[in-house]
Short mmCIF file of C-alpha atoms in Angstrom, two decimals:
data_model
loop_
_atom_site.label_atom_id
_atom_site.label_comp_id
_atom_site.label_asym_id
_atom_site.label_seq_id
_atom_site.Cartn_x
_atom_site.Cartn_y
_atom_site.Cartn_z
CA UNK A 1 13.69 31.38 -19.12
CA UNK A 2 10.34 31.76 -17.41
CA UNK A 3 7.71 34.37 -18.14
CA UNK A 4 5.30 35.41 -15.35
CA UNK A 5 2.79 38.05 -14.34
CA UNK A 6 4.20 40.95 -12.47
CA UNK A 7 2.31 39.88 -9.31
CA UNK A 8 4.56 36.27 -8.89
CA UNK A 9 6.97 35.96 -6.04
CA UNK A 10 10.24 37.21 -6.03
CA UNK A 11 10.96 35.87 -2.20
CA UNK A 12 10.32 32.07 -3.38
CA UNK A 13 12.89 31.63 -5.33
CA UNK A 14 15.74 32.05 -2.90
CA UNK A 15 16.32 31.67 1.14
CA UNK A 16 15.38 34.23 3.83
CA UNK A 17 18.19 36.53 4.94
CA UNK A 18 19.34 36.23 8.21
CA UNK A 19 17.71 38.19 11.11
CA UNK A 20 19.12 41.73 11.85
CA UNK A 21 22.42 41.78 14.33
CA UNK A 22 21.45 41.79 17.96
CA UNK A 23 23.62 42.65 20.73
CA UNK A 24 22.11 42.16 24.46
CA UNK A 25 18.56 41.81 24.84
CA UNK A 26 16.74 45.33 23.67
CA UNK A 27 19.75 46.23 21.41
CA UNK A 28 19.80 46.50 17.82
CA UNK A 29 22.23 46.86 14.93
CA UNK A 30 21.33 49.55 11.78
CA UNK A 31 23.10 48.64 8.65
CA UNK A 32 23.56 50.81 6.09
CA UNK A 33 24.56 49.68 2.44
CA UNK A 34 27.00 52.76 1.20
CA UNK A 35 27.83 53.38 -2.48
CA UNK A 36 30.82 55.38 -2.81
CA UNK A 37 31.83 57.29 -5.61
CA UNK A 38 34.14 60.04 -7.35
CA UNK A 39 33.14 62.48 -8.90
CA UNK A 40 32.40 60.60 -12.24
CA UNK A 41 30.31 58.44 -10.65
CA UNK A 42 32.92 55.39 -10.62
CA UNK A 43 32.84 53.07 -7.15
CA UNK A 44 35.71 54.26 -4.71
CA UNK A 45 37.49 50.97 -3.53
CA UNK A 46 39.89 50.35 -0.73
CA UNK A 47 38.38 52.98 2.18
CA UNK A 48 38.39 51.67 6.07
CA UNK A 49 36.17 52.31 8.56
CA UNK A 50 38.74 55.05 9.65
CA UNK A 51 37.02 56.73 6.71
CA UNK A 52 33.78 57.10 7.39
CA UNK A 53 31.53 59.17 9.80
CA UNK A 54 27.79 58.47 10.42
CA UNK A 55 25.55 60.72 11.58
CA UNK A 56 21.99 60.37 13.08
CA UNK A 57 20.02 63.01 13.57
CA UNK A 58 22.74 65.53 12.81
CA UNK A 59 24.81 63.91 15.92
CA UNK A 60 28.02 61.64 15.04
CA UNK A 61 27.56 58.27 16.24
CA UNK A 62 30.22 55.29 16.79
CA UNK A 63 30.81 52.99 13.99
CA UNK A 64 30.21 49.46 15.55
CA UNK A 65 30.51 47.29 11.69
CA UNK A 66 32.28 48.27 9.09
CA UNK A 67 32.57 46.08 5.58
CA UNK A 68 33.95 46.64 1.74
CA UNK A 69 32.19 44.27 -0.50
CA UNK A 70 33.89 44.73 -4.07
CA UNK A 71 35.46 42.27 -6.32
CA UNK A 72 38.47 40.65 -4.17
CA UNK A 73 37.61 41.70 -0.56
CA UNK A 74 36.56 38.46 1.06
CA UNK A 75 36.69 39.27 4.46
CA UNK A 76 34.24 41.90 6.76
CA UNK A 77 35.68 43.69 9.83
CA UNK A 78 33.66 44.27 13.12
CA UNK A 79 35.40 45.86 16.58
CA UNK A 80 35.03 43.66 19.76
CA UNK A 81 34.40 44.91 23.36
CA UNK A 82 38.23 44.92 24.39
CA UNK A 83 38.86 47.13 21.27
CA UNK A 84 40.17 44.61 18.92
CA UNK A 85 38.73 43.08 15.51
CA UNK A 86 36.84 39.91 14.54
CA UNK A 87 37.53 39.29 10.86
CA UNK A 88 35.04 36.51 9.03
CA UNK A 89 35.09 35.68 5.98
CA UNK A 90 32.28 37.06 3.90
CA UNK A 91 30.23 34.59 1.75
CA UNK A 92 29.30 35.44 -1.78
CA UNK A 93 26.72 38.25 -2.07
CA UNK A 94 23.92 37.10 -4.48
CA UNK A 95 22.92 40.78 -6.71
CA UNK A 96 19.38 40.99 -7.76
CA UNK A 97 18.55 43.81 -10.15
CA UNK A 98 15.32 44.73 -11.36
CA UNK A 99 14.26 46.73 -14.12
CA UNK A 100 10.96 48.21 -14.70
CA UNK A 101 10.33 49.84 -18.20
CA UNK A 102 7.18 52.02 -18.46
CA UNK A 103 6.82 51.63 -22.00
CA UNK A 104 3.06 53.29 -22.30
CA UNK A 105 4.50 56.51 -21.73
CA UNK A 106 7.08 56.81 -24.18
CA UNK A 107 7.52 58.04 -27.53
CA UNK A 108 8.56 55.42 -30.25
CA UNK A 109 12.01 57.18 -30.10
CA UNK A 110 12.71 56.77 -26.34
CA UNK A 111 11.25 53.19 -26.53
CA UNK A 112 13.80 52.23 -29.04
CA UNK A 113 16.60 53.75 -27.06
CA UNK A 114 15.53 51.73 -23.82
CA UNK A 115 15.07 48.73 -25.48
CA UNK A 116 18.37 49.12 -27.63
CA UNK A 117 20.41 50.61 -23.71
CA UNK A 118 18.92 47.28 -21.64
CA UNK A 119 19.44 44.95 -24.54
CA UNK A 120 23.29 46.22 -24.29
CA UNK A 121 23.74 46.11 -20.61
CA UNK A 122 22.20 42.40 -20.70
CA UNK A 123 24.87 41.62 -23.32
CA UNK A 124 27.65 42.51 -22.12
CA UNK A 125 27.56 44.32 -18.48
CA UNK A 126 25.48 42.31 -16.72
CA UNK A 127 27.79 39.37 -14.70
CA UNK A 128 27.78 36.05 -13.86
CA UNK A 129 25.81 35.47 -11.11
CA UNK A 130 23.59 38.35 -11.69
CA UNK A 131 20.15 37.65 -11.29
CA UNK A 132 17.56 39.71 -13.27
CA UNK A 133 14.13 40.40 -13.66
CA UNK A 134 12.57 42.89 -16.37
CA UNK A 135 9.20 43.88 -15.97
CA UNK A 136 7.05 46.08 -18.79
CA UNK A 137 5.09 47.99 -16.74
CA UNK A 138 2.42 48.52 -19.94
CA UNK A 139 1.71 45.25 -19.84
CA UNK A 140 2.15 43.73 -16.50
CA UNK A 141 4.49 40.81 -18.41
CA UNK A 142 7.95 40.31 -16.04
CA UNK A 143 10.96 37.82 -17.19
CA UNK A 144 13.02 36.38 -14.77
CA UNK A 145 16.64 35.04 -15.19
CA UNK A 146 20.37 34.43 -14.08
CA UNK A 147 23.40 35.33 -15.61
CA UNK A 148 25.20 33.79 -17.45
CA UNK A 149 22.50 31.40 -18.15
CA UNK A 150 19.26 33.25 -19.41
CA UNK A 151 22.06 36.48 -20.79
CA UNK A 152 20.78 36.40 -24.52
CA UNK A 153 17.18 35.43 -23.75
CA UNK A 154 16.90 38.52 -21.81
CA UNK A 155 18.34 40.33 -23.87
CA UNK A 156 16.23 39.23 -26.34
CA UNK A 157 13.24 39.86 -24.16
CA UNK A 158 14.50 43.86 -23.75
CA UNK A 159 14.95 44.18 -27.30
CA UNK A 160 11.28 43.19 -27.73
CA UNK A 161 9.79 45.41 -25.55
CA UNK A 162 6.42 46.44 -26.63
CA UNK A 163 4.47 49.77 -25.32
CA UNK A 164 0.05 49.21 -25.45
CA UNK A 165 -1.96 52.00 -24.61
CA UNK A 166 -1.88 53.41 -21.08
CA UNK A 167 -3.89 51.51 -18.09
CA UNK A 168 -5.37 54.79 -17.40
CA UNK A 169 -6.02 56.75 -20.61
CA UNK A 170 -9.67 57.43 -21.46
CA UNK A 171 -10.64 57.42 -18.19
CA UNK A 172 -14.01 58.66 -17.60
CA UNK A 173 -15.09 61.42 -15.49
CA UNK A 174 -17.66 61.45 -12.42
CA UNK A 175 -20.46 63.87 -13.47
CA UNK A 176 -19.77 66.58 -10.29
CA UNK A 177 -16.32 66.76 -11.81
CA UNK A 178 -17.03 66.58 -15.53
CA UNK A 179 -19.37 70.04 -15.63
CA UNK A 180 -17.72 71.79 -17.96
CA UNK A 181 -16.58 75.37 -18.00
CA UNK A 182 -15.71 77.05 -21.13
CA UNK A 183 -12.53 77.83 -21.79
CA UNK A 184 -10.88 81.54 -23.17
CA UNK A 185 -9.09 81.58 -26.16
CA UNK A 186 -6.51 79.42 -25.99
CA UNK A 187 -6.76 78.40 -22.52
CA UNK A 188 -7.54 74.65 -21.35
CA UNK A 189 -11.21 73.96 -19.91
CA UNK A 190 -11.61 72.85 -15.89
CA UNK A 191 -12.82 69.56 -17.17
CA UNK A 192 -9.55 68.98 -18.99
CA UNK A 193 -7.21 70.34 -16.93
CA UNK A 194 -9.36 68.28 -14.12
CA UNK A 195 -8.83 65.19 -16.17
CA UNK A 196 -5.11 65.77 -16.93
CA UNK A 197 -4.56 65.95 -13.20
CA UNK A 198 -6.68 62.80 -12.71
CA UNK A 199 -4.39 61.04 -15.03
CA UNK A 200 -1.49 62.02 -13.60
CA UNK A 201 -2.55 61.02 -10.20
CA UNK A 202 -4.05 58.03 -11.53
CA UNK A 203 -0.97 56.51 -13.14
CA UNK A 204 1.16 57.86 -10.62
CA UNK A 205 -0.75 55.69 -7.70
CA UNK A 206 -0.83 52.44 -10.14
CA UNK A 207 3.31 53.12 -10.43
CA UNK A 208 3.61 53.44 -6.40
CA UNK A 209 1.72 50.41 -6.33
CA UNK A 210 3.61 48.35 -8.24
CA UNK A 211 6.71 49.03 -6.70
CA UNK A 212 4.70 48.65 -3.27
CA UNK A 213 4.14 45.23 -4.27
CA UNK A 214 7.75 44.11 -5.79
CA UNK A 215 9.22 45.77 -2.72
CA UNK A 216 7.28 43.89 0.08
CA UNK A 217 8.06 40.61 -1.79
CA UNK A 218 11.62 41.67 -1.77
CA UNK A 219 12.12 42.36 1.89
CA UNK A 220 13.80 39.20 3.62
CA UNK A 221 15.61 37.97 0.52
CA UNK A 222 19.08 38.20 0.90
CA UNK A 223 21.76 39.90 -1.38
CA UNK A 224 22.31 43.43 -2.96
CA UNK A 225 19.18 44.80 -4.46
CA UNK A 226 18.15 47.53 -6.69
CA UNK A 227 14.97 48.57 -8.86
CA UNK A 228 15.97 50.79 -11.95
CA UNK A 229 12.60 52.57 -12.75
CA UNK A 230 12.69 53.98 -16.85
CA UNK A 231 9.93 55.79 -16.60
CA UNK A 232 8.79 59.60 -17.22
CA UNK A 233 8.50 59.45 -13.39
CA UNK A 234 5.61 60.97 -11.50
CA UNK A 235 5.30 64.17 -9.56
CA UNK A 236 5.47 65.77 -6.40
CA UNK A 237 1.26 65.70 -6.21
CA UNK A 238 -0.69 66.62 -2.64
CA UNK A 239 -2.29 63.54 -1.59
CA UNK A 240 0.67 60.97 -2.57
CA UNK A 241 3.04 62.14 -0.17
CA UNK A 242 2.12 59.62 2.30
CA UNK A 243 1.99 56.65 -0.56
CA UNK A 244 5.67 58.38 -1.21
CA UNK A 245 6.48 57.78 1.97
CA UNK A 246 5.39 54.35 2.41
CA UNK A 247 7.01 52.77 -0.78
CA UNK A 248 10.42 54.66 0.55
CA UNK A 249 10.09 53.36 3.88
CA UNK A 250 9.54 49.73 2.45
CA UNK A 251 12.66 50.33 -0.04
CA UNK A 252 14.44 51.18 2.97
CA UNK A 253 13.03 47.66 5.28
CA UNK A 254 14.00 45.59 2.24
CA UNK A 255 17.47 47.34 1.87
CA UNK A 256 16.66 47.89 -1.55
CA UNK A 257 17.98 50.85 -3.39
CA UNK A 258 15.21 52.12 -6.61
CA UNK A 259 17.10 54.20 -9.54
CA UNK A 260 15.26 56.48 -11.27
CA UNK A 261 15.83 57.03 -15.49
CA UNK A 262 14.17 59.98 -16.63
CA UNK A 263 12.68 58.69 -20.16
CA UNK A 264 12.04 61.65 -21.35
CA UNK A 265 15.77 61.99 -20.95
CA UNK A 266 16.50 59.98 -23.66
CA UNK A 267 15.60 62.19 -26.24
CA UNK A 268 19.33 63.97 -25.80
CA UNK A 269 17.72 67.30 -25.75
CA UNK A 270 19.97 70.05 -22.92
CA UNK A 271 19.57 73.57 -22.26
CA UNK A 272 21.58 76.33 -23.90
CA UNK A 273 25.17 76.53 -21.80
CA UNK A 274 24.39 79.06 -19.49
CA UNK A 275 21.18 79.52 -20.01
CA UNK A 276 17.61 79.23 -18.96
CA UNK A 277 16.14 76.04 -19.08
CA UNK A 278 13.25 75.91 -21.71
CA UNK A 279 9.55 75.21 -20.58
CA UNK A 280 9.62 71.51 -21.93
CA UNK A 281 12.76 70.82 -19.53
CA UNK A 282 10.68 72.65 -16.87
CA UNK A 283 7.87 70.73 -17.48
CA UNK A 284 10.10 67.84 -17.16
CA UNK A 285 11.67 68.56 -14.08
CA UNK A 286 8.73 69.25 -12.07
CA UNK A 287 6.74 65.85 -14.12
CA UNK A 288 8.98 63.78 -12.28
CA UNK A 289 9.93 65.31 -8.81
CA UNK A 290 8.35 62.44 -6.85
CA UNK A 291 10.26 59.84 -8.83
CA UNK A 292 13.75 61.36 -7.93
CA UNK A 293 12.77 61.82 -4.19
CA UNK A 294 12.51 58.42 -3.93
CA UNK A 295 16.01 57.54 -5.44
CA UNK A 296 17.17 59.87 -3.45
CA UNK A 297 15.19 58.70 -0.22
CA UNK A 298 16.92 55.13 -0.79
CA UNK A 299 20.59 55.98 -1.56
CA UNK A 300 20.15 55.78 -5.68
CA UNK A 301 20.06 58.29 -8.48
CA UNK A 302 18.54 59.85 -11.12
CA UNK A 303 19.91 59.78 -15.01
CA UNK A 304 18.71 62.04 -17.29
CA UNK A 305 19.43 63.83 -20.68
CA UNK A 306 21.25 60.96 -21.92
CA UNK A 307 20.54 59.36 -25.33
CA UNK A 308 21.16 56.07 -24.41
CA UNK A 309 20.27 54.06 -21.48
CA UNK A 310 23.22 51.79 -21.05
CA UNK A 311 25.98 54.25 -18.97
CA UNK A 312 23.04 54.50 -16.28
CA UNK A 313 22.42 50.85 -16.18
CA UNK A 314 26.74 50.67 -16.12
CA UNK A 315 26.46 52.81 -13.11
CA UNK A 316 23.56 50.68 -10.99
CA UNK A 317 25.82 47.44 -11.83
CA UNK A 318 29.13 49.20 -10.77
CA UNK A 319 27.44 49.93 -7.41
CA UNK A 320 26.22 46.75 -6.66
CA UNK A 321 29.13 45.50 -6.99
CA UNK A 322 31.15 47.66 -4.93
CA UNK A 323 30.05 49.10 -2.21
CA UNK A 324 30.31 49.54 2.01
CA UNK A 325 28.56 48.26 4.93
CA UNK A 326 28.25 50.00 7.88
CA UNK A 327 26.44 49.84 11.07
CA UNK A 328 25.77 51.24 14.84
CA UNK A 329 23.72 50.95 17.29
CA UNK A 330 21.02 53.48 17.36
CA UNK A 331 21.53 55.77 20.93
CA UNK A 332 17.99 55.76 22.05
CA UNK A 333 15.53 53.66 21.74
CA UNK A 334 12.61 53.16 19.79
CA UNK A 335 10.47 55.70 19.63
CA UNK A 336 8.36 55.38 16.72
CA UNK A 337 9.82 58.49 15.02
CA UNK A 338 12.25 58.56 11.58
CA UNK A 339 15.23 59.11 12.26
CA UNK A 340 17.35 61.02 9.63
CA UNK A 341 20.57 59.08 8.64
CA UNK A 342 23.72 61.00 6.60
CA UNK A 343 26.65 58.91 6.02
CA UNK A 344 30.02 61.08 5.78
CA UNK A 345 33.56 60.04 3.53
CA UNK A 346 36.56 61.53 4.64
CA UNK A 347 38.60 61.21 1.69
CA UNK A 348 38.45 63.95 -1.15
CA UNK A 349 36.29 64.20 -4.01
CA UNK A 350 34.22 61.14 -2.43
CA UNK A 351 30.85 61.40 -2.69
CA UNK A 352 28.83 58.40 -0.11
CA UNK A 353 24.69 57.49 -0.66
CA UNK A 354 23.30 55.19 1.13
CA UNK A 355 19.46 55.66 2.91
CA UNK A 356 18.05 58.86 4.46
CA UNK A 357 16.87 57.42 7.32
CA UNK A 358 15.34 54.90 9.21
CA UNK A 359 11.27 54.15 11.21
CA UNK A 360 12.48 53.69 15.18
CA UNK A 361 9.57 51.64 15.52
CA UNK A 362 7.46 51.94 18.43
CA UNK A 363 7.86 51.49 22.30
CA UNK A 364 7.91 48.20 23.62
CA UNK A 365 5.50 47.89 26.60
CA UNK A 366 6.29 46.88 29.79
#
């Protein structure tokens, strides 16, 4: 197995995907990936495009590709002109899953629990054909490998883990910023609350950065993709909504879908039944508001207050392995604008994700 710096390739190692379906000359297909589930969070298998509704901009639009990947469907469905179907045999979708463990920022507890919940899923969930890359965000250090060939070196690897101090702790303050103002009784000074923030911010842009970088390498290599961020997450902050933005609309280019795992999480720790939540799980929640927006802005989920990492990692492997395509052709054209995207099941207790939406690009000129 090969170790490499978090800034190698990902696209090298395998062939371009095909270019996006085209029909007619300024026509063009949107394909949605669609994980459908119950309401345990277990893949629903054996739905037809009969079953599904799409929706852009609120508005219902015509299904024009419909196609159940899952273990023992080999074949993808697609309506012709005249009404009928062309059925093709689908080839074997590679899954590439990567995992991103921001080790800095946990406690020696959590770390244990992430290394021990990956180490599992590497073991003994993770299949053949699987290939995996698992990145410690601390240190910048990313393994590569395939499964079933590089299964206990990886696993290995996870176990191993190793958190170093934070990229961004001790930063130091510009002078306008560090003036300090004293502080009541038990009340934080401006020039630590100021440098909190700027830590927060800080690590929060180095995070949307990274995943900036792993997700422009990913877009144009084929196969089912997903990024499983363990992390305390970052938070809804004014001046990274645009960055936000960005690394969801590249997620959503590379048809990659990013999972978010609440660290903090892992500590076990829930709220009274029926009651309020305490200030740490408030803290929590709003800590990490950005992180689940973008899960939920590419079709994934967040996991959290759960002991152990591997039913999370369980679920992100169930879903790439069973899932729906489905595409249509957008009814205007390009504008520019996002468009907002909702994909509907019509069979009960069925719960569909896929992206929120797409970039229409802009105008073509004349």
């Amino acid at each position: 197995m090969l170790s490499i710096l978090l800034a190698a390739s990902v696209a090298t190692a395998y062939p371009q995907e095909r270019p996006p379906l085209e029909f007619g000359a300024d026509v063009r297909m949107i394909r949605l990936d669609v994980s459908v589930v119950d309401g345990k969070g277990r893949p629903i298998v054996g739905l037809g495009a009969g079953d599904f509704q799409i929706l852009e901009d609120g508005k219902p639009v015509e299904v024009a590709l419909f196609e159940a990947v899952y273990e023992g469907s080999p074949q993808s469905v697609s309506p012709t002109d005249d009404g009928g179907l062309v059925v093709e045999p689908r080839p074997r979708l590679d899954r590439r899953l990567l995992i991103l463990v921001d080790t800095a920022a946990m406690s020696r507890g959590q770390l244990q629990r992430a290394r021990d919940g990956t180490s599992r899923f590497l073991r003994e969930s993770a299949r053949n054909g699987d290939w995996v890359r698992l990145v410690n965000l601390s240190t910048g250090e990313a393994w590569d490998g395939t499964v079933p060939h590089d299964r206990a070196a990886l696993a290995a690897v996870a176990q191993g883990l190793r958190a170093t101090g934070s990229p961004w702790a001790g930063t130091n303050l510009p002078d306008a910023i560090a003036e300090r103002t004293e502080g009541r009784a038990g009340l934080a000074t401006e020039t630590a609350t100021t440098g909190q923030f700027l830590s927060v911010f800080a690590q929060a842009t180095g995070l949307l950065g990274t995943l900036e970088s792993l997700l422009l390498e990913l877009d144009g290599v084929a196969g089912r993709k997903a990024v499983v961020l363990v992390s305390p997450g970052f938070p809804q902050v004014m001046g990274l909504d645009a960055h936000l933005q960005k690394v969801a609309s590249l997620a959503r280019l590379a048809a990659t879908t990013v999972y978010f795992v609440d660290a903090a999480g892992l500590d076990d720790l829930l709220p009274e039944p029926g009651g309020k939540m305490l200030p740490a799980f408030e803290v929590a929640w709003s800590r990490s508001g950005g992180a689940m927006d973008l899960a939920t802005a590419t079709g994934g989920f967040t996991s959290r207050f759960s002991n152990t990492l591997l039913p999370a990692l369980d679920r992100v492997g169930s879903e790439m392995r069973s899932y729906y395509v489905v595409g249509y052709v957008p009814p205007r054209p390009d504008d520019g604008r996002f468009r907002s995207v909702k994909v509907v099941v019509k069979a009960a207790g069925a719960t569909a994700r896929t992206k929120k939406g797409y970039l229409a690009g802009r105008p073509r000129k004349p």
